[in-house]
mmCIF file of C-alpha atoms in Angstrom:
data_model
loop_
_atom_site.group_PDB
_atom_site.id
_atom_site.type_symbol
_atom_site.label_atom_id
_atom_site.label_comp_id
_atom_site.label_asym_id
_atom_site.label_seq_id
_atom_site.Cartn_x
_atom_site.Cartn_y
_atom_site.Cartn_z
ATOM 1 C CA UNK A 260 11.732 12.171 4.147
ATOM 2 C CA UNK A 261 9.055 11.441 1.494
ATOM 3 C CA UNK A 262 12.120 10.461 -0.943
ATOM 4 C CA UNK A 263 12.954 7.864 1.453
ATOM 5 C CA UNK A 264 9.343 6.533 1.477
ATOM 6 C CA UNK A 265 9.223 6.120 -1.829
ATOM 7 C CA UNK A 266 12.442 4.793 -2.543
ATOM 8 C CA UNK A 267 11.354 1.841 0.810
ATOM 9 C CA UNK A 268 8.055 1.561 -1.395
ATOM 10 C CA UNK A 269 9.917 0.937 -4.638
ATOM 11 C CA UNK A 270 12.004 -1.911 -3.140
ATOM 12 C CA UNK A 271 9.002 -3.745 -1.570
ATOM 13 C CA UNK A 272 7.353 -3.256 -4.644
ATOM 14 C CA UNK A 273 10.352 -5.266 -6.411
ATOM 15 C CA UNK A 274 10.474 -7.763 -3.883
ATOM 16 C CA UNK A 275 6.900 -8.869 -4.423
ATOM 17 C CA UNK A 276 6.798 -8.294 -8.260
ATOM 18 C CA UNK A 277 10.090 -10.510 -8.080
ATOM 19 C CA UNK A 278 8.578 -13.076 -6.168
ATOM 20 C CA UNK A 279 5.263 -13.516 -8.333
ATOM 21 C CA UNK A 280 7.184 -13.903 -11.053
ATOM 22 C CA UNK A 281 6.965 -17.487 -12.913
ATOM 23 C CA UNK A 282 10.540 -17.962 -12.249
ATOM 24 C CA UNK A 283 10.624 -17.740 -8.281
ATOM 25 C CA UNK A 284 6.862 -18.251 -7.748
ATOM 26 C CA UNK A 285 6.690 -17.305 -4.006
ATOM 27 C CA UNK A 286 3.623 -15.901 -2.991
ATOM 28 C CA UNK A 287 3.831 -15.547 0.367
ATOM 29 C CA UNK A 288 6.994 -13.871 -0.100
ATOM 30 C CA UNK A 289 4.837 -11.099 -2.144
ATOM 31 C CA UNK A 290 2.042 -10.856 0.917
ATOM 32 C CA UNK A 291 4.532 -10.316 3.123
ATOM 33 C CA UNK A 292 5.754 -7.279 0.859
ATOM 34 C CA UNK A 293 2.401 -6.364 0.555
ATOM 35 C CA UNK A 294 1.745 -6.117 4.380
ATOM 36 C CA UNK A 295 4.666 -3.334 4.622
ATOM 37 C CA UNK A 296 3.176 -1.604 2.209
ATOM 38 C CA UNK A 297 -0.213 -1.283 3.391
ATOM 39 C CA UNK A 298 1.428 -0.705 6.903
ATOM 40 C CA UNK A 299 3.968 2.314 5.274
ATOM 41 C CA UNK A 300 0.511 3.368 3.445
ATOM 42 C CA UNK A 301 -1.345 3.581 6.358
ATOM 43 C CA UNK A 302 0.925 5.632 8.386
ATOM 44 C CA UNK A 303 1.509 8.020 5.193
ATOM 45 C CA UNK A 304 -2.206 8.595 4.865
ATOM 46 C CA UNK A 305 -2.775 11.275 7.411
ATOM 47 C CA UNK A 306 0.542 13.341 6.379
ATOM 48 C CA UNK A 307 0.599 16.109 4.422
ATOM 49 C CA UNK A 308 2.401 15.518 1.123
ATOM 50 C CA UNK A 309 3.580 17.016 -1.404
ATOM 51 C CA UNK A 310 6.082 20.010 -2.571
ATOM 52 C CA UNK A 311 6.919 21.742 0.100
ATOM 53 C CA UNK A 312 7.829 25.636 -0.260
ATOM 54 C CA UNK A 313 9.832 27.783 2.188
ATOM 55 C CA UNK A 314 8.558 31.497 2.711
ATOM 56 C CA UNK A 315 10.499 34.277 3.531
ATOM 57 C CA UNK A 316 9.826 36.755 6.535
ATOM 58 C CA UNK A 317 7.088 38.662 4.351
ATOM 59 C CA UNK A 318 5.473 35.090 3.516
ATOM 60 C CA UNK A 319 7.120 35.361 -0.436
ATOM 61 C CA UNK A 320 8.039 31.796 -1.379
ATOM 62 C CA UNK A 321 12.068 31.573 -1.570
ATOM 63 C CA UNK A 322 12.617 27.872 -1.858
ATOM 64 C CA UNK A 323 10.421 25.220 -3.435
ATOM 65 C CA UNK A 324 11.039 21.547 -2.647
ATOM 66 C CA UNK A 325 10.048 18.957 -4.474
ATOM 67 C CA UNK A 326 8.277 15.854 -2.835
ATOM 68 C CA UNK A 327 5.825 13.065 -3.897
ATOM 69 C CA UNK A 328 2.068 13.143 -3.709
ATOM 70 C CA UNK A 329 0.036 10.379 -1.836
ATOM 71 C CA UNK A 330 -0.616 9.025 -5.631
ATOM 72 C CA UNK A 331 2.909 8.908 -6.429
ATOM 73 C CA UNK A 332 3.353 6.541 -3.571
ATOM 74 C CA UNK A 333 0.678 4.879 -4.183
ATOM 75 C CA UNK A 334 1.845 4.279 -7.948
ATOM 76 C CA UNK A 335 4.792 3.556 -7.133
ATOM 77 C CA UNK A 336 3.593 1.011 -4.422
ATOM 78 C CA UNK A 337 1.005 -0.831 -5.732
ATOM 79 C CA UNK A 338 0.975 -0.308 -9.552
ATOM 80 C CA UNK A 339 2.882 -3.652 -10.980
ATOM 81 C CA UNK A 340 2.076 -5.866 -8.091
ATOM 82 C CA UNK A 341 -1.608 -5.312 -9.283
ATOM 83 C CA UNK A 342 -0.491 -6.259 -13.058
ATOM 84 C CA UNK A 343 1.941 -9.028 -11.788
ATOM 85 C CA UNK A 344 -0.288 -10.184 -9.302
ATOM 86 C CA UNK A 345 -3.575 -10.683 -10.948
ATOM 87 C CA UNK A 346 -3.553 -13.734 -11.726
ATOM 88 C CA UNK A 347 -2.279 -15.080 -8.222
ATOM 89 C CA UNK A 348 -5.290 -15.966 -5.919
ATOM 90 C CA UNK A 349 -2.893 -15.022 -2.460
ATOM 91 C CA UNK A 350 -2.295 -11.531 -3.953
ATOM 92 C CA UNK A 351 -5.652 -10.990 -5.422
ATOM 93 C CA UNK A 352 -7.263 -11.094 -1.907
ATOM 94 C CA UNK A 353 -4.008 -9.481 0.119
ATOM 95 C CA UNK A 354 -5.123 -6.531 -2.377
ATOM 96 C CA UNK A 355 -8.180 -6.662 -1.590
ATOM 97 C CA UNK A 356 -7.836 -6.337 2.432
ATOM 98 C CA UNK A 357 -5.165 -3.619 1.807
ATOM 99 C CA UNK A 358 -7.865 -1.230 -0.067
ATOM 100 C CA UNK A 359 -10.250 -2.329 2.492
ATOM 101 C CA UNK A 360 -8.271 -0.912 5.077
ATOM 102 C CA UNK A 361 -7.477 1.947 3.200
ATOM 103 C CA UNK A 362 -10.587 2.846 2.477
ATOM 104 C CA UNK A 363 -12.531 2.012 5.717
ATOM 105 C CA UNK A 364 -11.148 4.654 8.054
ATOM 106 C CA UNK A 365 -11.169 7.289 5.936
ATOM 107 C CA UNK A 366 -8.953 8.360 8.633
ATOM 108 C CA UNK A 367 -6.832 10.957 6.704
ATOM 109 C CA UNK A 368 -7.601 14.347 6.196
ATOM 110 C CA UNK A 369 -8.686 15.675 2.368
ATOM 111 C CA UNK A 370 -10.970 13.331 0.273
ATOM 112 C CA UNK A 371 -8.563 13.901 -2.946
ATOM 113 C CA UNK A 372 -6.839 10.953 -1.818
ATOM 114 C CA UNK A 373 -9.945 8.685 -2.123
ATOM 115 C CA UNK A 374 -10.400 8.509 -5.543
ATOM 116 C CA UNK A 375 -6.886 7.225 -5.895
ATOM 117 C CA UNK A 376 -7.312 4.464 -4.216
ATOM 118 C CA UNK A 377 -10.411 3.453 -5.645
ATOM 119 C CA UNK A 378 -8.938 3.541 -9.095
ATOM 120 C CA UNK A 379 -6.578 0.774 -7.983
ATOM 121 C CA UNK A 380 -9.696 -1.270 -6.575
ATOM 122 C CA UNK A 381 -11.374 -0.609 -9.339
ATOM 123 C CA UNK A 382 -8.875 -2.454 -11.596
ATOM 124 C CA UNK A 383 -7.758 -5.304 -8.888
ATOM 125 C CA UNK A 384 -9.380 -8.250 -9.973
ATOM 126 C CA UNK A 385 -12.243 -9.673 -8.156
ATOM 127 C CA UNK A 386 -11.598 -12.671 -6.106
ATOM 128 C CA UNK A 387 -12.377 -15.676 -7.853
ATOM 129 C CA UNK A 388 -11.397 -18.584 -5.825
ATOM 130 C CA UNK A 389 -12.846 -19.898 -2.095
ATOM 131 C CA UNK A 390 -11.218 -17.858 0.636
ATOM 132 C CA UNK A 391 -9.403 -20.423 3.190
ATOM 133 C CA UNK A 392 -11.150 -21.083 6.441
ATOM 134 C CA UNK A 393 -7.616 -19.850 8.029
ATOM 135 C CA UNK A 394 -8.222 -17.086 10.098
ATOM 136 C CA UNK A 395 -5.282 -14.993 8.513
ATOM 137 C CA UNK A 396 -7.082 -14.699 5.216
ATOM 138 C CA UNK A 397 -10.705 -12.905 6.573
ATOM 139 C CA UNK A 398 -10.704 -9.977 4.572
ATOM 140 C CA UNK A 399 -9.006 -6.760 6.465
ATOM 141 C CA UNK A 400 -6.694 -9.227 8.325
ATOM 142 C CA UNK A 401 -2.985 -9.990 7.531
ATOM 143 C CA UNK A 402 -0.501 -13.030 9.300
ATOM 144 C CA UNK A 403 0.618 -10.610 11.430
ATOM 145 C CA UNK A 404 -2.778 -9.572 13.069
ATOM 146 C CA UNK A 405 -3.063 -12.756 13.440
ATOM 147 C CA UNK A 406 0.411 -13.536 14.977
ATOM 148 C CA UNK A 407 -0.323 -10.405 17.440
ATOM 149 C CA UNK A 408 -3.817 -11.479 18.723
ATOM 150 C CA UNK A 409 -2.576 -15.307 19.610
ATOM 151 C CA UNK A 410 -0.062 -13.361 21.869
ATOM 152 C CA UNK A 411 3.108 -15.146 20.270
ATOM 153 C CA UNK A 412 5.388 -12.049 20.566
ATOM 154 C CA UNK A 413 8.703 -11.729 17.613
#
């Protein structure tokens, strides 16, 4: 299951480093991305993760499965859209809600995934330019909170 996290990570990871490139230059192409991931984040947060091993009747280990840590995913998530999109005032502060809401609940179970996250804020550049009065760009909210709270349904 975690395999096919990763691998629906890895392909919204492409889609936004794709779009910030200087070729396409989309943006809001790359937020969009960026609000699956910090939705697939969020419900990965409270799993367990990790290799997996099978024990026999006497509780001996017998089959050992491999399977991606919460920082793999987040790597493989977050890592070049933070390089490709540093320089992009959208993505800068669309980063900046999505460790906001990773790191406000602290909703998931073992503080050894903390520290990964922060490392990621800690490099995401600050926010240089004036947020937009808009209400979809308050910190911690995304276009689709704000398409849910005016009731429009998809």
């Amino acid at each position: 299951m975690e395999q096919d996290v990763a691998y629906g990570f890895r392909l919204l990871a492409d889609i936004a480093v794709r779009a910030l490139s200087p070729a396409v230059n989309d943006p809001t192409t790359a937020i969009e991305a960026l609000d699956h991931i910090e939705d697939g984040l969020l419900r990965l947060a409270p799993r367990p993760l990790g290799p997996v091993r099978l024990l026999d009747a006497t509780g001996r280990p017998r089959v050992a499965c491999p399977a991606p840590r919460w920082a793999d995913h987040l790597s493989l998530a977050l890592d070049e859209i933070l390089v490709y999109g540093a320089g992009n005032p959208q993505t800068v502060r669309r980063l900046h809600a999505l460790f906001d809401r990773l790191l406000a609940p602290r909703r998931w179970t073992g503080a050894g995934r903390w520290p990964s996250v922060e490392r990621r804020w800690d490099v995401c550049p600050a926010p240089r330019w004036p947020t937009p009065c808009c209400a979809a760009w308050r910190p911690g909210r995304t276009a689709r909170d704000s398409v849910e709270r005016s009731g429009i349904s998809e």
